[in-house]
Amino acid sequence: VEMGLPEGEDVRQLWRCSYEKRLGQLVLSTEHVGFVAYDSTSLWLRPLSELVHLNTARYVASNAATDNSLILSFRDGHTAQLDGFWARDDCLQAFGAEEATRHVTTRHEPPAMRG
């Protein structure tokens, strides 16, 4: 994944998801978080020091049956909603394990009831 990370910075984890209806990967490195679309139409990269909150969402605007969304909130008020996670809980655990994200608060909503 070409993210434009600073030299020597390691990618820790990658998760398949979508951002603004573009399929791609959420990337967690030692000091940054970002998204890169598979078709290269969307890319963003933010320092982990700017991330202030992670929130799980119970639905996606395009599919109310899913509960696999994650909303990242940054210090400047910008938010990024990532949808379609198959391993969202693993993603939350990975963020919690990084030293650079110790300041980040997390809210995890229970899955939506189905049936």
Tab-separated table of N, CA and C in Angstrom:
chain	number	residue	atom	x	y	z
A	1	VAL	N	0.850	-1.185	0.000
A	1	VAL	CA	0.000	0.000	0.000
A	1	VAL	C	0.885	1.234	0.000
A	2	GLU	N	0.724	2.075	-0.977
A	2	GLU	CA	1.506	3.306	-1.065
A	2	GLU	C	0.719	4.427	-0.405
A	3	MET	N	1.165	4.833	0.781
A	3	MET	CA	0.445	5.845	1.551
A	3	MET	C	1.221	7.144	1.698
A	4	GLY	N	2.466	7.176	1.307
A	4	GLY	CA	3.267	8.370	1.514
A	4	GLY	C	3.683	8.533	2.964
A	5	LEU	N	3.879	7.423	3.657
A	5	LEU	CA	4.315	7.470	5.050
A	5	LEU	C	5.754	7.975	5.132
A	6	PRO	N	6.102	8.625	6.245
A	6	PRO	CA	7.495	9.031	6.431
A	6	PRO	C	8.430	7.819	6.378
A	7	GLU	N	9.630	8.045	5.931
A	7	GLU	CA	10.612	6.969	5.826
A	7	GLU	C	10.817	6.300	7.187
A	8	GLY	N	10.817	4.987	7.178
A	8	GLY	CA	11.037	4.222	8.398
A	8	GLY	C	9.786	3.937	9.209
A	9	GLU	N	8.656	4.504	8.806
A	9	GLU	CA	7.410	4.253	9.541
A	9	GLU	C	6.775	2.962	9.043
A	10	ASP	N	6.396	2.106	9.974
A	10	ASP	CA	5.869	0.791	9.626
A	10	ASP	C	4.350	0.751	9.616
A	11	VAL	N	3.790	0.055	8.630
A	11	VAL	CA	2.357	-0.234	8.625
A	11	VAL	C	2.119	-1.361	9.619
A	12	ARG	N	1.195	-1.144	10.558
A	12	ARG	CA	0.889	-2.145	11.578
A	12	ARG	C	-0.223	-3.091	11.135
A	13	GLN	N	-1.289	-2.516	10.571
A	13	GLN	CA	-2.456	-3.315	10.194
A	13	GLN	C	-3.139	-2.678	8.991
A	14	LEU	N	-3.852	-3.519	8.238
A	14	LEU	CA	-4.700	-3.094	7.123
A	14	LEU	C	-6.051	-3.776	7.289
A	15	TRP	N	-7.134	-3.038	7.031
A	15	TRP	CA	-8.475	-3.621	7.091
A	15	TRP	C	-9.253	-3.223	5.848
A	16	ARG	N	-9.912	-4.193	5.229
A	16	ARG	CA	-10.788	-3.894	4.094
A	16	ARG	C	-12.042	-3.208	4.607
A	17	CYS	N	-12.430	-2.142	3.910
A	17	CYS	CA	-13.624	-1.391	4.286
A	17	CYS	C	-13.955	-0.453	3.124
A	18	SER	N	-14.919	0.422	3.342
A	18	SER	CA	-15.225	1.431	2.329
A	18	SER	C	-15.283	2.800	2.996
A	19	TYR	N	-14.997	3.814	2.206
A	19	TYR	CA	-15.045	5.202	2.646
A	19	TYR	C	-15.681	5.991	1.515
A	20	GLU	N	-16.784	6.667	1.839
A	20	GLU	CA	-17.530	7.427	0.827
A	20	GLU	C	-17.786	6.584	-0.425
A	21	LYS	N	-18.264	5.372	-0.209
A	21	LYS	CA	-18.650	4.422	-1.259
A	21	LYS	C	-17.484	3.944	-2.120
A	22	ARG	N	-16.270	4.100	-1.635
A	22	ARG	CA	-15.091	3.589	-2.343
A	22	ARG	C	-14.498	2.447	-1.532
A	23	LEU	N	-14.290	1.314	-2.181
A	23	LEU	CA	-13.685	0.169	-1.508
A	23	LEU	C	-12.182	0.372	-1.406
A	24	GLY	N	-11.630	-0.032	-0.265
A	24	GLY	CA	-10.195	0.121	-0.071
A	24	GLY	C	-9.767	-0.448	1.258
A	25	GLN	N	-8.768	0.193	1.851
A	25	GLN	CA	-8.226	-0.278	3.114
A	25	GLN	C	-7.991	0.873	4.074
A	26	LEU	N	-8.364	0.643	5.324
A	26	LEU	CA	-7.950	1.514	6.414
A	26	LEU	C	-6.558	1.047	6.803
A	27	VAL	N	-5.643	1.990	6.935
A	27	VAL	CA	-4.250	1.672	7.235
A	27	VAL	C	-3.891	2.275	8.588
A	28	LEU	N	-3.337	1.449	9.467
A	28	LEU	CA	-2.830	1.910	10.758
A	28	LEU	C	-1.324	1.696	10.752
A	29	SER	N	-0.586	2.796	10.911
A	29	SER	CA	0.871	2.699	11.003
A	29	SER	C	1.276	3.091	12.422
A	30	THR	N	2.558	3.176	12.661
A	30	THR	CA	3.018	3.510	14.003
A	30	THR	C	2.631	4.922	14.417
A	31	GLU	N	2.474	5.843	13.468
A	31	GLU	CA	2.164	7.236	13.803
A	31	GLU	C	1.009	7.840	13.011
A	32	HIS	N	0.417	7.094	12.069
A	32	HIS	CA	-0.626	7.638	11.201
A	32	HIS	C	-1.780	6.659	11.015
A	33	VAL	N	-2.916	7.210	10.588
A	33	VAL	CA	-4.056	6.420	10.141
A	33	VAL	C	-4.478	7.003	8.798
A	34	GLY	N	-4.911	6.137	7.904
A	34	GLY	CA	-5.302	6.631	6.594
A	34	GLY	C	-6.176	5.644	5.857
A	35	PHE	N	-6.655	6.078	4.702
A	35	PHE	CA	-7.474	5.239	3.833
A	35	PHE	C	-6.945	5.372	2.420
A	36	VAL	N	-6.856	4.239	1.738
A	36	VAL	CA	-6.496	4.248	0.322
A	36	VAL	C	-7.502	3.369	-0.411
A	37	ALA	N	-8.102	3.931	-1.467
A	37	ALA	CA	-9.073	3.186	-2.273
A	37	ALA	C	-8.335	2.262	-3.228
A	38	TYR	N	-8.941	1.121	-3.508
A	38	TYR	CA	-8.335	0.173	-4.440
A	38	TYR	C	-8.153	0.772	-5.831
A	39	ASP	N	-9.060	1.674	-6.224
A	39	ASP	CA	-8.943	2.286	-7.553
A	39	ASP	C	-8.147	3.595	-7.528
A	40	SER	N	-7.526	3.897	-6.399
A	40	SER	CA	-6.666	5.077	-6.218
A	40	SER	C	-7.399	6.407	-6.354
A	41	THR	N	-8.728	6.407	-6.214
A	41	THR	CA	-9.480	7.658	-6.326
A	41	THR	C	-9.572	8.406	-5.004
A	42	SER	N	-9.240	7.762	-3.911
A	42	SER	CA	-9.368	8.397	-2.611
A	42	SER	C	-8.195	7.987	-1.734
A	43	LEU	N	-7.611	8.982	-1.096
A	43	LEU	CA	-6.502	8.731	-0.196
A	43	LEU	C	-6.463	9.837	0.840
A	44	TRP	N	-6.377	9.469	2.092
A	44	TRP	CA	-6.107	10.450	3.132
A	44	TRP	C	-5.224	9.818	4.188
A	45	LEU	N	-4.475	10.657	4.860
A	45	LEU	CA	-3.521	10.222	5.867
A	45	LEU	C	-3.488	11.276	6.959
A	46	ARG	N	-3.696	10.854	8.203
A	46	ARG	CA	-3.712	11.792	9.329
A	46	ARG	C	-2.813	11.262	10.445
A	47	PRO	N	-2.126	12.153	11.161
A	47	PRO	CA	-1.339	11.710	12.312
A	47	PRO	C	-2.251	11.149	13.406
A	48	LEU	N	-1.814	10.081	14.050
A	48	LEU	CA	-2.596	9.512	15.150
A	48	LEU	C	-2.759	10.512	16.285
A	49	SER	N	-1.840	11.452	16.419
A	49	SER	CA	-1.940	12.464	17.473
A	49	SER	C	-3.157	13.365	17.285
A	50	GLU	N	-3.723	13.434	16.068
A	50	GLU	CA	-4.917	14.242	15.798
A	50	GLU	C	-6.215	13.477	16.034
A	51	LEU	N	-6.138	12.155	16.161
A	51	LEU	CA	-7.324	11.326	16.385
A	51	LEU	C	-7.750	11.453	17.841
A	52	VAL	N	-9.033	11.757	18.074
A	52	VAL	CA	-9.496	11.929	19.453
A	52	VAL	C	-10.565	10.930	19.866
A	53	HIS	N	-11.283	10.347	18.892
A	53	HIS	CA	-12.393	9.474	19.267
A	53	HIS	C	-12.660	8.437	18.181
A	54	LEU	N	-12.956	7.218	18.615
A	54	LEU	CA	-13.418	6.145	17.733
A	54	LEU	C	-14.811	5.760	18.190
A	55	ASN	N	-15.734	5.655	17.270
A	55	ASN	CA	-17.105	5.300	17.608
A	55	ASN	C	-17.606	4.249	16.626
A	56	THR	N	-18.129	3.157	17.156
A	56	THR	CA	-18.750	2.182	16.268
A	56	THR	C	-20.152	2.655	15.956
A	57	ALA	N	-20.598	2.374	14.759
A	57	ALA	CA	-21.940	2.763	14.340
A	57	ALA	C	-22.750	1.508	14.076
A	58	ARG	N	-24.050	1.605	14.309
A	58	ARG	CA	-24.921	0.440	14.189
A	58	ARG	C	-25.457	0.240	12.786
A	59	TYR	N	-25.239	1.179	11.911
A	59	TYR	CA	-25.771	1.033	10.555
A	59	TYR	C	-24.939	1.835	9.576
A	60	VAL	N	-25.125	1.541	8.333
A	60	VAL	CA	-24.515	2.274	7.236
A	60	VAL	C	-25.657	2.943	6.488
A	61	ALA	N	-25.461	4.145	6.027
A	61	ALA	CA	-26.531	4.855	5.333
A	61	ALA	C	-27.085	4.046	4.166
A	62	SER	N	-26.228	3.322	3.460
A	62	SER	CA	-26.681	2.577	2.289
A	62	SER	C	-27.210	1.183	2.623
A	63	ASN	N	-27.038	0.724	3.875
A	63	ASN	CA	-27.473	-0.623	4.244
A	63	ASN	C	-27.745	-0.680	5.739
A	64	ALA	N	-28.991	-0.492	6.126
A	64	ALA	CA	-29.359	-0.449	7.537
A	64	ALA	C	-29.217	-1.795	8.232
A	65	ALA	N	-28.967	-2.862	7.495
A	65	ALA	CA	-28.846	-4.188	8.102
A	65	ALA	C	-27.459	-4.459	8.683
A	66	THR	N	-26.485	-3.634	8.388
A	66	THR	CA	-25.135	-3.885	8.884
A	66	THR	C	-24.821	-3.030	10.105
A	67	ASP	N	-23.943	-3.532	10.943
A	67	ASP	CA	-23.514	-2.759	12.108
A	67	ASP	C	-21.994	-2.663	12.143
A	68	ASN	N	-21.371	-2.767	11.008
A	68	ASN	CA	-19.914	-2.799	10.939
A	68	ASN	C	-19.309	-1.502	10.431
A	69	SER	N	-19.640	-0.416	11.077
A	69	SER	CA	-19.077	0.880	10.710
A	69	SER	C	-18.220	1.409	11.849
A	70	LEU	N	-17.272	2.265	11.490
A	70	LEU	CA	-16.385	2.891	12.460
A	70	LEU	C	-16.248	4.353	12.079
A	71	ILE	N	-16.446	5.232	13.048
A	71	ILE	CA	-16.324	6.667	12.809
A	71	ILE	C	-15.102	7.173	13.560
A	72	LEU	N	-14.183	7.793	12.830
A	72	LEU	CA	-12.984	8.377	13.405
A	72	LEU	C	-13.208	9.878	13.507
A	73	SER	N	-12.973	10.451	14.680
A	73	SER	CA	-13.117	11.894	14.885
A	73	SER	C	-11.747	12.486	15.196
A	74	PHE	N	-11.467	13.613	14.545
A	74	PHE	CA	-10.162	14.244	14.682
A	74	PHE	C	-10.279	15.577	15.411
A	75	ARG	N	-9.164	16.045	15.926
A	75	ARG	CA	-9.084	17.253	16.736
A	75	ARG	C	-9.680	18.480	16.035
A	76	ASP	N	-9.562	18.563	14.717
A	76	ASP	CA	-10.057	19.726	13.974
A	76	ASP	C	-11.550	19.646	13.647
A	77	GLY	N	-12.241	18.598	14.149
A	77	GLY	CA	-13.671	18.448	13.913
A	77	GLY	C	-14.012	17.554	12.730
A	78	HIS	N	-13.043	17.207	11.914
A	78	HIS	CA	-13.276	16.324	10.770
A	78	HIS	C	-13.613	14.922	11.269
A	79	THR	N	-14.566	14.274	10.603
A	79	THR	CA	-14.876	12.878	10.903
A	79	THR	C	-14.789	12.068	9.615
A	80	ALA	N	-14.482	10.801	9.777
A	80	ALA	CA	-14.426	9.881	8.641
A	80	ALA	C	-15.188	8.627	9.028
A	81	GLN	N	-16.256	8.313	8.284
A	81	GLN	CA	-17.013	7.090	8.536
A	81	GLN	C	-16.564	6.018	7.555
A	82	LEU	N	-16.104	4.915	8.111
A	82	LEU	CA	-15.650	3.764	7.331
A	82	LEU	C	-16.652	2.655	7.542
A	83	ASP	N	-17.104	2.055	6.451
A	83	ASP	CA	-18.178	1.070	6.509
A	83	ASP	C	-17.709	-0.291	6.004
A	84	GLY	N	-18.525	-1.301	6.280
A	84	GLY	CA	-18.307	-2.622	5.718
A	84	GLY	C	-17.158	-3.407	6.310
A	85	PHE	N	-16.802	-3.137	7.560
A	85	PHE	CA	-15.723	-3.885	8.212
A	85	PHE	C	-16.148	-5.316	8.482
A	86	TRP	N	-15.293	-6.274	8.168
A	86	TRP	CA	-15.511	-7.657	8.585
A	86	TRP	C	-14.822	-7.899	9.919
A	87	ALA	N	-13.814	-7.099	10.237
A	87	ALA	CA	-13.036	-7.304	11.460
A	87	ALA	C	-12.942	-6.004	12.251
A	88	ARG	N	-14.091	-5.338	12.420
A	88	ARG	CA	-14.091	-4.045	13.099
A	88	ARG	C	-13.597	-4.150	14.529
A	89	ASP	N	-14.007	-5.184	15.262
A	89	ASP	CA	-13.585	-5.310	16.649
A	89	ASP	C	-12.080	-5.539	16.751
A	90	ASP	N	-11.517	-6.284	15.814
A	90	ASP	CA	-10.061	-6.452	15.765
A	90	ASP	C	-9.380	-5.108	15.505
A	91	CYS	N	-9.999	-4.296	14.667
A	91	CYS	CA	-9.475	-2.966	14.374
A	91	CYS	C	-9.453	-2.113	15.644
A	92	LEU	N	-10.546	-2.125	16.401
A	92	LEU	CA	-10.598	-1.364	17.651
A	92	LEU	C	-9.516	-1.827	18.619
A	93	GLN	N	-9.313	-3.123	18.725
A	93	GLN	CA	-8.273	-3.652	19.609
A	93	GLN	C	-6.888	-3.198	19.158
A	94	ALA	N	-6.653	-3.182	17.868
A	94	ALA	CA	-5.352	-2.753	17.351
A	94	ALA	C	-5.097	-1.280	17.662
A	95	PHE	N	-6.116	-0.439	17.503
A	95	PHE	CA	-5.955	0.968	17.850
A	95	PHE	C	-5.638	1.106	19.335
A	96	GLY	N	-6.322	0.334	20.174
A	96	GLY	CA	-6.095	0.394	21.616
A	96	GLY	C	-4.721	-0.080	22.037
A	97	ALA	N	-4.102	-0.924	21.236
A	97	ALA	CA	-2.788	-1.476	21.576
A	97	ALA	C	-1.630	-0.554	21.186
A	98	GLU	N	-1.892	0.442	20.365
A	98	GLU	CA	-0.826	1.337	19.908
A	98	GLU	C	-0.551	2.427	20.939
A	99	GLU	N	0.705	2.634	21.243
A	99	GLU	CA	1.116	3.684	22.182
A	99	GLU	C	0.637	5.060	21.711
A	100	ALA	N	0.655	5.296	20.406
A	100	ALA	CA	0.288	6.601	19.847
A	100	ALA	C	-1.205	6.896	19.943
A	101	THR	N	-2.028	5.920	20.360
A	101	THR	CA	-3.475	6.159	20.457
A	101	THR	C	-3.979	6.068	21.895
A	102	ARG	N	-3.113	6.133	22.866
A	102	ARG	CA	-3.529	6.031	24.277
A	102	ARG	C	-4.495	7.147	24.676
A	103	HIS	N	-4.456	8.276	23.997
A	103	HIS	CA	-5.308	9.421	24.309
A	103	HIS	C	-6.705	9.315	23.683
A	104	VAL	N	-6.944	8.347	22.831
A	104	VAL	CA	-8.190	8.239	22.062
A	104	VAL	C	-9.280	7.573	22.897
A	105	THR	N	-10.472	8.178	22.911
A	105	THR	CA	-11.617	7.559	23.578
A	105	THR	C	-12.378	6.710	22.565
A	106	THR	N	-13.055	5.694	23.076
A	106	THR	CA	-13.785	4.763	22.216
A	106	THR	C	-15.181	4.547	22.764
A	107	ARG	N	-16.162	4.537	21.867
A	107	ARG	CA	-17.530	4.161	22.238
A	107	ARG	C	-17.962	3.047	21.306
A	108	HIS	N	-18.354	1.940	21.894
A	108	HIS	CA	-18.723	0.756	21.116
A	108	HIS	C	-20.195	0.460	21.355
A	109	GLU	N	-21.021	0.650	20.324
A	109	GLU	CA	-22.446	0.348	20.436
A	109	GLU	C	-22.665	-1.133	20.192
A	110	PRO	N	-23.615	-1.743	20.900
A	110	PRO	CA	-23.901	-3.158	20.651
A	110	PRO	C	-24.472	-3.347	19.249
A	111	PRO	N	-24.317	-4.548	18.687
A	111	PRO	CA	-24.850	-4.801	17.349
A	111	PRO	C	-26.354	-4.574	17.284
A	112	ALA	N	-26.826	-4.170	16.122
A	112	ALA	CA	-28.263	-3.989	15.906
A	112	ALA	C	-28.956	-5.348	15.996
A	113	MET	N	-30.143	-5.358	16.537
A	113	MET	CA	-30.921	-6.599	16.626
A	113	MET	C	-31.438	-6.954	15.241
A	114	ARG	N	-31.349	-8.214	14.914
A	114	ARG	CA	-31.834	-8.681	13.611
A	114	ARG	C	-32.943	-9.691	13.839
A	115	GLY	N	-33.810	-9.772	12.879
A	115	GLY	CA	-34.809	-10.818	12.962
A	115	GLY	C	-36.133	-10.299	12.748
